[in-house]
XYZ file of C-alpha atoms in Angstrom:
559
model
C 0.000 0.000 0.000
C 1.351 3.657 -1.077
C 1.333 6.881 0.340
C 2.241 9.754 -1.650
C 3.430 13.525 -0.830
C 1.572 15.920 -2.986
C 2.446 19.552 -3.090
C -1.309 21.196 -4.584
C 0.400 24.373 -5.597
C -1.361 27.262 -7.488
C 0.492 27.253 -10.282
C 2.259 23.786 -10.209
C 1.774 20.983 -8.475
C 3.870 17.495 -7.707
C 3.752 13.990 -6.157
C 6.520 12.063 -4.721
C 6.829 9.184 -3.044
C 9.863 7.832 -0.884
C 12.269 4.887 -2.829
C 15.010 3.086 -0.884
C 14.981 6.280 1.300
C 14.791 8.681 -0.952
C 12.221 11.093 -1.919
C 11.378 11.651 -5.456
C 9.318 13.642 -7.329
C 7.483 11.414 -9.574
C 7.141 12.222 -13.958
C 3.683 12.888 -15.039
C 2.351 11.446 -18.350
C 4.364 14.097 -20.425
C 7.503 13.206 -18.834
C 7.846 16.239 -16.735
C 7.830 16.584 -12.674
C 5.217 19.165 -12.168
C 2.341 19.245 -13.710
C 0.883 22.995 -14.541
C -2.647 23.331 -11.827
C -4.574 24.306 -15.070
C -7.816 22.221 -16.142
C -9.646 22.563 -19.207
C -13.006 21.500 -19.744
C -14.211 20.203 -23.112
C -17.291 21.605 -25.060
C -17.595 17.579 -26.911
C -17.432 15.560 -23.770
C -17.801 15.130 -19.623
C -14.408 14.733 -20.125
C -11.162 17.616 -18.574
C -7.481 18.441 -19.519
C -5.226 18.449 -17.101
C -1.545 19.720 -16.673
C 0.071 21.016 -19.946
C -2.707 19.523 -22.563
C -5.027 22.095 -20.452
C -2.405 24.997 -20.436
C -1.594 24.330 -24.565
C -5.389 25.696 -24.828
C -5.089 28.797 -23.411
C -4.441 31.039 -26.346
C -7.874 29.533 -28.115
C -10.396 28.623 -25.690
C -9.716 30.717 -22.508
C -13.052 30.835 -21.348
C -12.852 26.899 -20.513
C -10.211 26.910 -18.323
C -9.707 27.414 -14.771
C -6.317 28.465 -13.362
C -6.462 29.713 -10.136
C -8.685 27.212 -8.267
C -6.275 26.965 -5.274
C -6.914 31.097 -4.270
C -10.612 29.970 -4.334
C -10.356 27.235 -1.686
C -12.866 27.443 0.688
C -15.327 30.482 -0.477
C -18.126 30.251 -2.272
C -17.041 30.823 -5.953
C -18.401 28.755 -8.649
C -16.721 28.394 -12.281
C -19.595 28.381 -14.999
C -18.717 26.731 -18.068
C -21.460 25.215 -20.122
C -24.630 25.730 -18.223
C -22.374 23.652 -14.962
C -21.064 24.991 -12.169
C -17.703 24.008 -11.107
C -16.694 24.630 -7.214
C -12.835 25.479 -6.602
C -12.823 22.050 -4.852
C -14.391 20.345 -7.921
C -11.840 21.974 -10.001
C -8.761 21.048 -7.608
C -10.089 17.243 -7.469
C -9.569 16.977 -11.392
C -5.501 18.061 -10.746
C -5.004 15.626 -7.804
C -6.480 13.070 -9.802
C -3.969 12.929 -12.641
C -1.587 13.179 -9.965
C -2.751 9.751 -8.276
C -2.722 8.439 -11.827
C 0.400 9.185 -12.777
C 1.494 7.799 -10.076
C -0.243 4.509 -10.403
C 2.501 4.651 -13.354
C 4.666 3.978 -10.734
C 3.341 3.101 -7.864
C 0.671 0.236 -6.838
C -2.003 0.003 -4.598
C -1.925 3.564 -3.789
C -4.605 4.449 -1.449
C -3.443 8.182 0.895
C -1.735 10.645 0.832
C -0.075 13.736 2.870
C -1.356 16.779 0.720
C 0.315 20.041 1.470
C -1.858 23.381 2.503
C -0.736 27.126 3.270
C 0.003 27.212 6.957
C -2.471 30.374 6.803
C -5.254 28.351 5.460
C -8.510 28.208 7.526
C -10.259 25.325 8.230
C -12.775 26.265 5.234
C -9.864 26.254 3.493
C -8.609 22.980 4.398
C -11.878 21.162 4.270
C -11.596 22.105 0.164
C -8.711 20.632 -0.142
C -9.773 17.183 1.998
C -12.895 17.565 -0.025
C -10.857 17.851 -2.992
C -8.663 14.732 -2.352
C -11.870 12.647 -1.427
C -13.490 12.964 -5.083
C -9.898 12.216 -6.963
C -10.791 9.202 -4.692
C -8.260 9.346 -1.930
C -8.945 7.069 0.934
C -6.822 8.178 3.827
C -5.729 11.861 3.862
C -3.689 13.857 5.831
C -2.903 17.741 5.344
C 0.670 19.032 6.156
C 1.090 22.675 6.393
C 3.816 23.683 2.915
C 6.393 25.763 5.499
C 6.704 22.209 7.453
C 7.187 20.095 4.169
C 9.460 22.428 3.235
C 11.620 22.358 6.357
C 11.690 18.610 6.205
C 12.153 17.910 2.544
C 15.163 20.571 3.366
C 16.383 18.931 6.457
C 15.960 14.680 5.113
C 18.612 13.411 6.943
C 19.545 16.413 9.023
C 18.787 16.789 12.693
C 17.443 20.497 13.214
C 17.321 22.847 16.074
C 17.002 26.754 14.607
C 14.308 28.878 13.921
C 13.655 28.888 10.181
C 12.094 31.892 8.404
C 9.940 29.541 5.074
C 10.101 31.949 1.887
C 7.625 30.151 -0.417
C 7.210 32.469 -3.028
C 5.610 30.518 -5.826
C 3.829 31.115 -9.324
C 0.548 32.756 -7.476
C 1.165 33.276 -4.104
C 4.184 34.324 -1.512
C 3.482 31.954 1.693
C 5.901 33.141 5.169
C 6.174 31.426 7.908
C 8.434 31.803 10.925
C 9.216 27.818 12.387
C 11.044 27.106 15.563
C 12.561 23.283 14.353
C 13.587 21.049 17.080
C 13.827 17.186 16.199
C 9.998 16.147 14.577
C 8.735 19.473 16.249
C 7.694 21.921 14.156
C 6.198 25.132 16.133
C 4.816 27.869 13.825
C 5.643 30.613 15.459
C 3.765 33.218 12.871
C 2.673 33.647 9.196
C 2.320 36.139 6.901
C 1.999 36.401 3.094
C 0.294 37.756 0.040
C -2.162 35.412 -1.450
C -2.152 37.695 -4.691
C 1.373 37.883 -5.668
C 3.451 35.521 -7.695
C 5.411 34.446 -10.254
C 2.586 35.136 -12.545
C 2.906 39.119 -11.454
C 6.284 39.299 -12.506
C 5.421 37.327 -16.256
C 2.755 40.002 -16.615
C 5.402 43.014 -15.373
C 7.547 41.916 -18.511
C 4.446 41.192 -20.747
C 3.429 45.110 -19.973
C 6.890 46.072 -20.144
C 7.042 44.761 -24.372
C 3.363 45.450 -24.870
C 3.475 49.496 -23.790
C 6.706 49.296 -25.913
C 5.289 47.537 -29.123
C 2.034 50.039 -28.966
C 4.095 53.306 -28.691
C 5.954 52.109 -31.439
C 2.971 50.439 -33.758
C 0.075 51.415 -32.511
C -1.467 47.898 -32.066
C -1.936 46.543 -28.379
C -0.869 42.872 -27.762
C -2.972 42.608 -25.227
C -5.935 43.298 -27.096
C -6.113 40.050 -28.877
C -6.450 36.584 -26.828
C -4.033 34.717 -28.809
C -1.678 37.482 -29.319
C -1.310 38.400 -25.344
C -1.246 34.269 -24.576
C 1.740 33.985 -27.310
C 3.415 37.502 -25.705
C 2.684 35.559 -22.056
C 4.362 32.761 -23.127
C 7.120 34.884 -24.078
C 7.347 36.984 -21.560
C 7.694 33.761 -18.691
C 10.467 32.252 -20.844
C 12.223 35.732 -20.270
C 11.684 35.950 -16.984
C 13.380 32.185 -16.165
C 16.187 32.919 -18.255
C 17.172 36.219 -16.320
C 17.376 34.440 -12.946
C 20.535 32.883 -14.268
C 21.503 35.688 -17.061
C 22.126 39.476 -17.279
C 20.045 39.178 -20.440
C 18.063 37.213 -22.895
C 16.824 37.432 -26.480
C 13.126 37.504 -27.478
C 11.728 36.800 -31.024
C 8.857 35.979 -31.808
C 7.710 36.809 -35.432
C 4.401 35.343 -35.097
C 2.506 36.218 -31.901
C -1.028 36.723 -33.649
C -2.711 38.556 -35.926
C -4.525 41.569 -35.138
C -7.259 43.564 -37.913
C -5.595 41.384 -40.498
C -1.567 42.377 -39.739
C 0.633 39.541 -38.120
C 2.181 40.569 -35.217
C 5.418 39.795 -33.685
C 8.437 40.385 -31.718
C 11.823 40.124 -33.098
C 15.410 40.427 -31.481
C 14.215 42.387 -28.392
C 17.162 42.153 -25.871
C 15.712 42.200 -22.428
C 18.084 43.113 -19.417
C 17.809 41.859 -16.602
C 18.059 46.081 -15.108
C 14.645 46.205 -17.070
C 12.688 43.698 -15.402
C 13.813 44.821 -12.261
C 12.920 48.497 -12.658
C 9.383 47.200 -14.426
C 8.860 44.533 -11.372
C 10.044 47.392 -8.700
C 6.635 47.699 -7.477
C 6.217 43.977 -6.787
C 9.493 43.404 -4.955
C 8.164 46.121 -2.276
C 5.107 44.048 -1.906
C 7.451 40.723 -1.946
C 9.205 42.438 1.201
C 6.578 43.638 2.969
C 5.123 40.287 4.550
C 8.905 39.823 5.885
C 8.620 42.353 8.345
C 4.742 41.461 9.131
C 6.201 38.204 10.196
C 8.671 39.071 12.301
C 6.759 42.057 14.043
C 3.799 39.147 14.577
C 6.458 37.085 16.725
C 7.721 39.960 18.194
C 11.447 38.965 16.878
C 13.884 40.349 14.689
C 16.270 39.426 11.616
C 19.034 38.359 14.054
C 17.119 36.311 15.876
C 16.455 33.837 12.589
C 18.445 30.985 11.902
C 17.839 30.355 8.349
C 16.103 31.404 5.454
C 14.624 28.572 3.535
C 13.719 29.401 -0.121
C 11.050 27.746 -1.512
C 8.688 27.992 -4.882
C 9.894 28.798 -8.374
C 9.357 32.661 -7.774
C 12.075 32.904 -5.143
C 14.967 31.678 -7.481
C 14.687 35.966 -9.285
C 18.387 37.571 -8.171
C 16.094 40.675 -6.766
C 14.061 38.522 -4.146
C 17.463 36.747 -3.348
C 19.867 39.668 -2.623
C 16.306 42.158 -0.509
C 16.387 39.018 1.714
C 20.203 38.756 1.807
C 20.279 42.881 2.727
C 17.307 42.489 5.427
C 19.062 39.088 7.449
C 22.349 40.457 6.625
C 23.258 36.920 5.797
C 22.269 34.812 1.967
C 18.928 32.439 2.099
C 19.665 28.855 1.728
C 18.515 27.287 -1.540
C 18.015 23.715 -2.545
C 18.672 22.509 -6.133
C 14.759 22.072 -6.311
C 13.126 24.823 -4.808
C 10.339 24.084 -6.659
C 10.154 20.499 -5.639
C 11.175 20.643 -2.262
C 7.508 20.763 -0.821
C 6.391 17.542 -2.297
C 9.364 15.720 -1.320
C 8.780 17.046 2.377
C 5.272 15.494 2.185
C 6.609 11.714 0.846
C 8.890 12.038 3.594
C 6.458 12.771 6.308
C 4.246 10.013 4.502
C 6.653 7.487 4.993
C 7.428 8.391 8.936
C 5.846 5.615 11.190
C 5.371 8.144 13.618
C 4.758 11.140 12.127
C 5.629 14.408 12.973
C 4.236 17.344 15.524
C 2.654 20.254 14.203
C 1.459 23.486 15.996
C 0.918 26.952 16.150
C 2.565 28.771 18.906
C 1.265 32.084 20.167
C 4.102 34.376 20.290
C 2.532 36.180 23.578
C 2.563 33.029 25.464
C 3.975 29.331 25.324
C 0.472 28.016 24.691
C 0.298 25.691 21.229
C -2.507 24.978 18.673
C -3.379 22.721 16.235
C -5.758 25.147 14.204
C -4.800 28.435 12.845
C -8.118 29.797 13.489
C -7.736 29.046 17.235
C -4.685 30.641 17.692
C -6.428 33.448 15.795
C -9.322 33.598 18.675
C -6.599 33.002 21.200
C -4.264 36.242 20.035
C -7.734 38.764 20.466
C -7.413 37.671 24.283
C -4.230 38.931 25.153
C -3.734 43.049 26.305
C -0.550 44.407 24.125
C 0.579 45.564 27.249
C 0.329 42.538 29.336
C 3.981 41.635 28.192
C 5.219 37.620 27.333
C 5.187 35.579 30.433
C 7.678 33.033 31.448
C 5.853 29.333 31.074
C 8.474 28.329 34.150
C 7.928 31.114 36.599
C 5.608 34.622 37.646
C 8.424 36.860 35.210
C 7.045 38.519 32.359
C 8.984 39.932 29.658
C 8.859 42.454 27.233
C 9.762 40.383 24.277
C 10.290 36.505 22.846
C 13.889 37.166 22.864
C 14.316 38.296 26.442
C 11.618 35.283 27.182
C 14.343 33.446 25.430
C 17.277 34.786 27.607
C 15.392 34.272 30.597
C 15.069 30.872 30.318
C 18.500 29.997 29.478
C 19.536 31.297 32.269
C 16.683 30.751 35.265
C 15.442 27.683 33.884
C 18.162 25.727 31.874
C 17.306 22.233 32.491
C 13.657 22.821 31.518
C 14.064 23.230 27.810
C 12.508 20.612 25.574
C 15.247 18.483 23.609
C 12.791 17.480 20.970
C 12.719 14.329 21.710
C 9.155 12.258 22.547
C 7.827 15.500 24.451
C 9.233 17.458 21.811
C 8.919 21.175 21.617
C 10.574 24.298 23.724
C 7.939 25.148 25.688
C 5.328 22.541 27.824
C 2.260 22.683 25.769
C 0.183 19.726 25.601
C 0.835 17.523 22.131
C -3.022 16.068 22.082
C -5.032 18.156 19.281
C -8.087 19.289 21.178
C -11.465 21.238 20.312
C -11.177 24.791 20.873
C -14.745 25.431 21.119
C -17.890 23.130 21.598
C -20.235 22.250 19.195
C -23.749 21.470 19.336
C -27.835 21.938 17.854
C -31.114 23.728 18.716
C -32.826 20.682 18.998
C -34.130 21.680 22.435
C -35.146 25.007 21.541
C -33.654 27.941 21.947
C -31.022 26.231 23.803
C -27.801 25.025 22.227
C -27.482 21.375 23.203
C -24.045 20.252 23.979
C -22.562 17.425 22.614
C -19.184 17.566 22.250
C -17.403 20.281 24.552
C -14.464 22.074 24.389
C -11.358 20.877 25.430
C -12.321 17.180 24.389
C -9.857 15.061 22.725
C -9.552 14.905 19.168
C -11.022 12.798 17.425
C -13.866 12.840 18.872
C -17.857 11.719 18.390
C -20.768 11.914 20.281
C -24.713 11.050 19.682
C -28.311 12.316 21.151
C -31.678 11.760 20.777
C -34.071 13.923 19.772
C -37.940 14.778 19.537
C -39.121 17.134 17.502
C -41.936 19.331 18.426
C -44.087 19.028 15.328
C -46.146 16.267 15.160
C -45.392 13.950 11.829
C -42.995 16.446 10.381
C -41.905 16.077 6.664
C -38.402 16.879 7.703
C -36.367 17.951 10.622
C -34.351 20.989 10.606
C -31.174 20.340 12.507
C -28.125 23.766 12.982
C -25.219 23.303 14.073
C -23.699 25.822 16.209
C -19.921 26.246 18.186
C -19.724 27.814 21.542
C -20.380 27.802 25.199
C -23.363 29.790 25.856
C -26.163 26.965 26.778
C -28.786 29.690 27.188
C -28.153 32.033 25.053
C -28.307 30.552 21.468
C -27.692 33.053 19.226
C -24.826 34.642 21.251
C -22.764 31.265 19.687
C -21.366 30.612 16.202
C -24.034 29.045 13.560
C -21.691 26.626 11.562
C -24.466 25.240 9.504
C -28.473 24.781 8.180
C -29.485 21.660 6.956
C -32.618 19.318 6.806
C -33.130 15.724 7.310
C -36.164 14.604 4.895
C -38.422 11.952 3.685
C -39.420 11.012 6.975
C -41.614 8.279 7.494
C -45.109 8.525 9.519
C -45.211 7.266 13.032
C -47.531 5.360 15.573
C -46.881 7.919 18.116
C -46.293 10.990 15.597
C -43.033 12.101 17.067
C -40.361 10.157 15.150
C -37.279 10.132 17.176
C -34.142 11.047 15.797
C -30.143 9.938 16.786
C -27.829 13.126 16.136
C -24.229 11.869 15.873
C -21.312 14.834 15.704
C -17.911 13.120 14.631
C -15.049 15.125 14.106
C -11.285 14.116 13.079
C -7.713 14.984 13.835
C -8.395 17.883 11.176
C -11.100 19.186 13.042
C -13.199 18.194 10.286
C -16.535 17.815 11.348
C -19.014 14.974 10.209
C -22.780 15.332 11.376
C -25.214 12.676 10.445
C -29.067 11.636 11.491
C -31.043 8.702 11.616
C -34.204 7.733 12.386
C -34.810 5.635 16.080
C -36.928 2.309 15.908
C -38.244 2.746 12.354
C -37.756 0.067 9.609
C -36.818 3.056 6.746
C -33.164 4.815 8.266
C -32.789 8.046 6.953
C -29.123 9.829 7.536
C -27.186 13.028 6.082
C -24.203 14.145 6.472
C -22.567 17.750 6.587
C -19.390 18.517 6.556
C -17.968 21.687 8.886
C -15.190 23.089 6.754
C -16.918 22.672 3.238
C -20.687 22.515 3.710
C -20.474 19.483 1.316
C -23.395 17.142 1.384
C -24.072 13.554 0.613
C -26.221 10.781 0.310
C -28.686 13.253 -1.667
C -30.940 13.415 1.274
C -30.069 17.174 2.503
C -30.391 19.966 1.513
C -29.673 23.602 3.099
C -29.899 27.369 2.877
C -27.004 29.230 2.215
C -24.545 29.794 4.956
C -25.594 32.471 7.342
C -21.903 33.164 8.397
């Protein structure tokens, strides 16, 4: 039986699997190692392109093709093509599932697989990707945060203690995270980013750069035609990968398009590599920015990081290299795949026995969390003047790195070592739920049934009467929070309706409400019917709202 690392990136994504121990990234069907996140759906058929086939179409049927499903994760967005409605889920299902097939090229019996998220991404977010990975037909699925995969595909072999300051600056998005690495700990100590910057930007600074130039000089604007700017885009990316290891490149391209009946084309442009830094100026502020954000959100600075892990395809430009070499005062490190390094990470972590120990730190206090979100809720409790307290002793500091000092020298021997407790700081290593969850099934009461602080996984089931006598279907909400009288003063996850409910003797069918929720925090809610010979269940599913079984069916989200 298989497991394979995927890296779902926005622009590219790879599987790997570990061989002899060794990770490797494994070829798709046209022989390359990542396969372009791009699916195109035919007009003919039910069936999709995926990978380069899908990308090739581009410059002639644009409007089929969905590119950026990974920025979608999680909201509401719908492609329409054809009358159908695509959700960004639906879309990212299609990529993972010529990844599993190309790696049934390879590989037999494959049946999970560690699938790497944004350590930013919510648990919406994450529930699109699980849902995702459960339609390309993925039994057993596990989600590993990209700044973790990256430390570990960058560490294989290596026994780590630093903090590490992630860089993942790939084709769509720039992911930051700042890691304290200690054995199979991995603390995320705080994350930043810009979820609409990428390597695409920088293709379009150079496609803007020739287009303004060819206009002033013809009159005609590339961009005007589909085929034209998708011929100039092509262009303009080969460019751009060709400066991060030149001081210039040639472009010609004769035959871009034809606009109002005159071909159009490029021919012996010399791009420097001065030029696309001076056109791209704008975005390198931007790719800066989040650096800082980090660091102020962990209340460190540049000295006190380690190392600077680059990751993602974008962070190989000279520019982003030597602004990160003048802020740490010291160069990044680089792999020889930084573009592969987060799927390799993932087979690695697949292949542990044990696993691995993930968690968000707060950087006000030593307490850890499994779930961004919570550490989120956790941060808005904490005064900005209330300083960082000492987890050994009454002391409270100003900052981390006098917390830091401090304990070296009051508390030496109670530093973690990494080992089985793992960690710096004593915070518990059981994933628990933040907040409890429970229905209106008793009125306007919210009806406990699993509370917070319980142990992860977790799953719990009550009965219930409803009030109506022979009702045609039973509403049931799910809510999170601790207010037991005061309903509406918790969070309404959910609406959704168990139906087709047979008559009773007694009128009053009862119903068995079971809430199961996973190490993800993913939560499962189904219904059945008590003592009747017809069962009736649903299920709903926290994070994505996705139904099945066909017997649901719920208002929009509220929230």
């Amino acid at each position: 039986m298989s497991y394979l690392g995927i890296d779902l990136g926005t622009t590219r994504s790879g599987v790997a699997v570990v061989e002899a121990d060794d990770p490797t990234l494994l070829q798709n069907n046209a022989g390359d190692r990542l396969t372009p996140s791009v699916v195109y759906y035919r007009d003919d058929d039910d069936d999709v392109l995926v990978g380069k086939p899908a990308k090739n179409k581009q410059k002639e049927q644009n409007d089929r093709i969905v590119t950026d499903a990974k920025r979608r994760m999680g909201d509401d967005h719908v492609y329409a093509i054809d009358g159908e409605e695509y959700t960004p889920a639906a879309v990212s299902s299609e990529v993972l599932k010529q990844l599993k097939d190309d790696a049934e090229e390879f590989e037999d019996d494959i049946s999970g697989a560690h699938i790497t998220v944004p350590a930013y991404f919510t648990v919406d977010q994450k529930g699109a990707v699980r849902e995702a990975a459960e339609i390309a037909g993925f039994d057993e699925i596990d989600l590993l945060h990209e700044p973790t995969a990256a430390a570990i595909g960058h560490g294989f072999d290596q026994e780590m203690n630093e903090t590490v300051f992630v860089y993942d600056f790939g084709g769509g998005t720039l992911d930051i995270s700042l890691m304290d690495v200690e054995g199979n700990s991995f603390d995320i100590l705080a994350t930043s980013g810009d979820t609409t910057l990428g390597g695409i930007d920088f293709t379009e600074a150079i496609m803007d750069l020739l287009a303004d130039e060819f206009e002033q000089n013809n009159g005609i604007d590339l961009r005007s035609d589909p085929e034209a700017r998708e011929s100039l885009r092509a262009e303009a990316e080969q460019a751009k990968i060709d400066l991060s290891g030149r001081e210039e490149t040639e472009i010609s391209a004769p035959l871009l398009g034809q606009i109002d009946d005159e071909v159009v084309g490029i021919t012996e442009r010399v791009l420097r590599r001065s030029e696309f830094e001076s056109a791209a100026s704008g975005l390198l502020d931007r790719a800066i920015d989040p650096v800082e954000d980090a660091l102020k959100k962990a209340d460190m600075d540049a000295e006190d990081v380690d190392t600077v892990l680059l990751v993602g395809g974008s962070s190989k430009i000279p520019a982003v290299q030597e602004q990160l070499t003048d802020f740490f005062g010291f160069e990044p490190t680089k792999t020889n795949d930084l573009a592969k390094v987060v799927a390799k990470g993932a087979a690695i972590v697949a292949d542990l026995e044990d696993g691995i120990d993930e968690k968000y730190v707060c950087p006000e206090c030593p307490q850890g969390f499994d779930y961004f979100d919570d550490l989120n809720d956790h941060l808005s409790t904490h005064d900005p003047d209330d300083g960082i307290a000492c987890p050994y002793c009454d002391e409270v500091l100003d900052t981390k790195g006098d917390r830091e000092d401090h304990i070296g020298l009051e508390h030496p021997g109670e530093l973690g070592s990494g080992g089985e407790e793992g960690g710096k700081y004593p915070t518990g290593k059981k994933k628990i739920l933040s907040r409890s969850l429970g229905t209106d099934l008793v009125g306007a009461r919210m009806d406990i049934l699993i509370e917070e602080g319980s142990e992860l996984p977790a799953t719990a089931t009550e009965r219930y009467v409803p009030t109506a006598d022979d009702p045609e279907q039973i509403p049931v909400h799910v809510y999170q929070g601790e207010d037991v009288e005061n309903l509406y003063s918790n969070e309404k996850l959910k609406d959704w309706y168990v139906e087709d409910i047979p008559e009773t003797e007694s009128g009053r069918p009862t119903i068995a409400v079971t809430f199961e929720i996973d190490d993800d925090g993913l939560l499962e809610v189904s219904a059945e019917l008590v003592d009747s010979d017809k069962s009736v269940s649903t299920t709903v599913d926290r994070i994505t709202g996705s139904r099945s079984n066909g017997t649901s069916k719920g208002p929009a989200d509220d929230d």
